[in-house]
Amino acid sequence: MSRRPVLQIAVPSPVYRTFDYLAPAGVDPAGLCPGIRVRVPFGRTRAVGILVGCSAHSRVDRGRLRPALEVLDREPLFDESLLALLGWAADYYRHPPGEVFATALPVALRRGVPARGVPARRWRLTETGRGRDPGEPRRAPRQMRILTLLDERAEGVEEKPIRALGGDWRGALRALAARGWIDVHEEPAVAPACESAAASTAPTLSGAQHDAVQAVCGALGRFQAFLLDGVTGSGKTEVYLRIVQAALQAGRQTLVLVPEIGLTPQLVARFRRRLQAPVVVLHSGLSERERLTAWLAARSGAAPVIIGTRSAVFTPLAAPGVVIVDEEHDASFKQQEGFRYHGRDLAVLRARRLGVPIVLGSATPSLESLHNAAHGRYQRLVLPERVGNAVPPRMGVLDLRRRSMDEGLSGELLRRIGDHLREGGQVLLFLNRRGYAPTVICHECGWVAECPHCDAHMTLHLGRRRVRCHHCGAERPLPQQCPTCGGEDLRALGQGTERMEQALERHFPGVEIARIDRDSTRRKGAMESLLDGARTGRSRILIGTQMLAKGHHFPGVTLVGVLDGDQGLYGADFRAGERMAQLIVQVAGRAGRAERPGEVLVQTHHPDHPLLTALLRGGYAGFATQALDERRTAELPPYTRLALLRAEAPAPEAPLAFLEAARDRALHLGDGAVAVLGPVPAPMERRAGRYRAQLLLQSTGHAALQRLLAAWVPSLEGLKSARRVRWSVDVDPADTL
Ligand code: ADP
Ligand code: ZN
Ligand code: ZN
């Protein structure tokens, strides 16, 4: 008698393997395709898992296998190539396969809803509702707000904005429906309509743009990786658009990955205007239903263009044509928790499996990608000039040593700001620290406001008269007196964007200033109105954190000031210098246009720092050469491969004890090809009340590292000391903090 095959199912759980089940009663396992969802009993609950394969054998005694409950899909959600990629990624990043598959699915599908369009539910005013007495219903403010919402929109309102009113919004809806004033309509989910945006005409390509487009279009139909290296404003997006158009004409889809901060309505509108084809967007801000609709449109081929952030790399495609990763250097492509994959790296592998070309674009390519290009793995395409004769900005340093400063602004910088404003330019000042000041100090005894849960200071937010920890979110009112000595002379220490704004108001009275950071843009619509003021030139001085460095074009800016250039030069992480250089070059890319050359000034106490001088003399390319040299000497990526084992616990000894046991095991399993460094406490040891430590693995080749990880990581679960800590593995960590 032949035995019924066993189903191998990836169930979302922190366990490093799949689980075996019998097919549900009455279902022939031979008819089931890998990639479908199956509902299974799991512990005392049920879960939705993905079928990854069938096998004649099971690790578990047959008598103890449980049957799955229900097969949820006829057609696989993941085709063979995506299944293979996800399986590979689970191995490579050493993450439990069930969680890997779950990450790749829209939330709605993870919960087990059918993989077809979910109808949109809209509330609308009825005839009776429109004819009501406008003063009604008295004493029901929530119902009134709902009616006002519906009054404004005849087409009806989805639940999301109503839910945003908070409180008992469901009760309010019920009450209004009971009076016959509102009712609900269901509309079938439809494929994305073509935006009726006016078509934009395409400019004539420059020679370099033309060559880049030709190279990529010549590779349609096979895998090849390209690095599109072009300064801000050199026309990279224009190159993408031409490539997408070529794919469209061949009936093929394009997947475009962008950093979290780069997915702006302007970018999407630009694609829609030019392509006159359905463009769907995938990012974390969407509702479950919107995400599912976009995902389905990609899978069916109804959407020829998909623009999304990191996790969009897992979107199924009916007719893949080309993959584009914009701002490929951006750190947001690396997931920092859970399944710690790198969206750009997986995009390259995805393109390889699909047999399509991939374009990685950036004005400041990552050192990894430059290294790959230097070794011929990527073909480098260069756009050397800005469009429209715009000359690159002049870059210079302002030596801060022994200079008097006013709230972090040197006299020379203030003078230059005045000059540029007088000449009609706009000024952009960059400081990567929001709040008023990094902390508060007592002038009597030296007490500083420290976070009770972290090894960090509390940031002063003067406008709200509070101190807040930017690492764990703890906050409290600004003390009136020093808690140690009772002194009343508490002073702000250091600079934040809020303080900078005040100082500039003092120096340039009457000049409109826009401060753009996470605090000033929290209110809905605030970001748009601040950006609008910046774009139109109404705001003459723009102050911002890294939010300002990406994706925004301010044509009137002629002076960019980087207030704290030293921050990146002495950061604790080995990538701090690279990040700083990228930031400076990206910010600089906003300065100057054809008529008005720009100027970039970096304030620093270390004007002779080799990385800074390389950047100023040789631009980003000069910096990259120098930085790659240093990485080679220090045996750091891209010349070596790293993996980091992190552990944390409420007590300081537990993480170190676990990591020591883990180290011993690594040394025992390893063949000497992988160096084991540490364990050491994390640079900020205590965070949100937990002590953190880490162990670093370093290897010259990725094969040796993978061999060790494959044996080592599964064995860590069994360590006794593992029970007292939370631990995680980070392969190719974005930072080692
Ligand atoms: P990047 O993506 O490199 O920052 P963009 O593609 O956004 O550059 O181009 C910068 C500006 O120049 C845009 O306004 C774009 O419309 C325009 N542009 C791009 N290529 C050309 C061209 N060949 N001729 C004229 N204008 C162009
Ligand atoms: Zn004091
Ligand atoms: Zn804290």
Tab-separated table of C-alpha atoms and ligand atoms in Angstrom, residues 450-458 468-474 684 686-689, ligand 3:
chain	number	residue	atom	x	y	z
A	450	GLU	CA	19.177	60.967	31.484
A	451	CYS	CA	16.644	58.453	30.347
A	452	PRO	CA	15.732	56.099	33.191
A	453	HIS	CA	15.526	53.179	30.736
A	454	CYS	CA	18.427	53.797	28.325
A	455	ASP	CA	22.086	54.753	28.371
A	456	ALA	CA	21.091	57.997	26.692
A	457	HIS	CA	20.183	61.590	27.399
A	458	MET	CA	16.687	62.923	27.148
A	468	ARG	CA	11.866	62.929	25.662
A	469	CYS	CA	14.091	59.926	24.974
A	470	HIS	CA	14.467	59.359	21.223
A	471	HIS	CA	15.434	55.735	21.779
A	472	CYS	CA	12.542	54.401	23.847
A	473	GLY	CA	9.964	57.198	23.694
A	474	ALA	CA	9.916	57.854	27.456
A	684	MET	CA	24.362	51.821	23.868
A	686	ARG	CA	20.873	49.703	27.955
A	687	ARG	CA	17.910	50.586	25.828
A	688	ALA	CA	14.252	50.641	26.865
A	689	GLY	CA	15.235	48.928	30.085
B	3	ZN	ZN	15.020	55.812	26.722
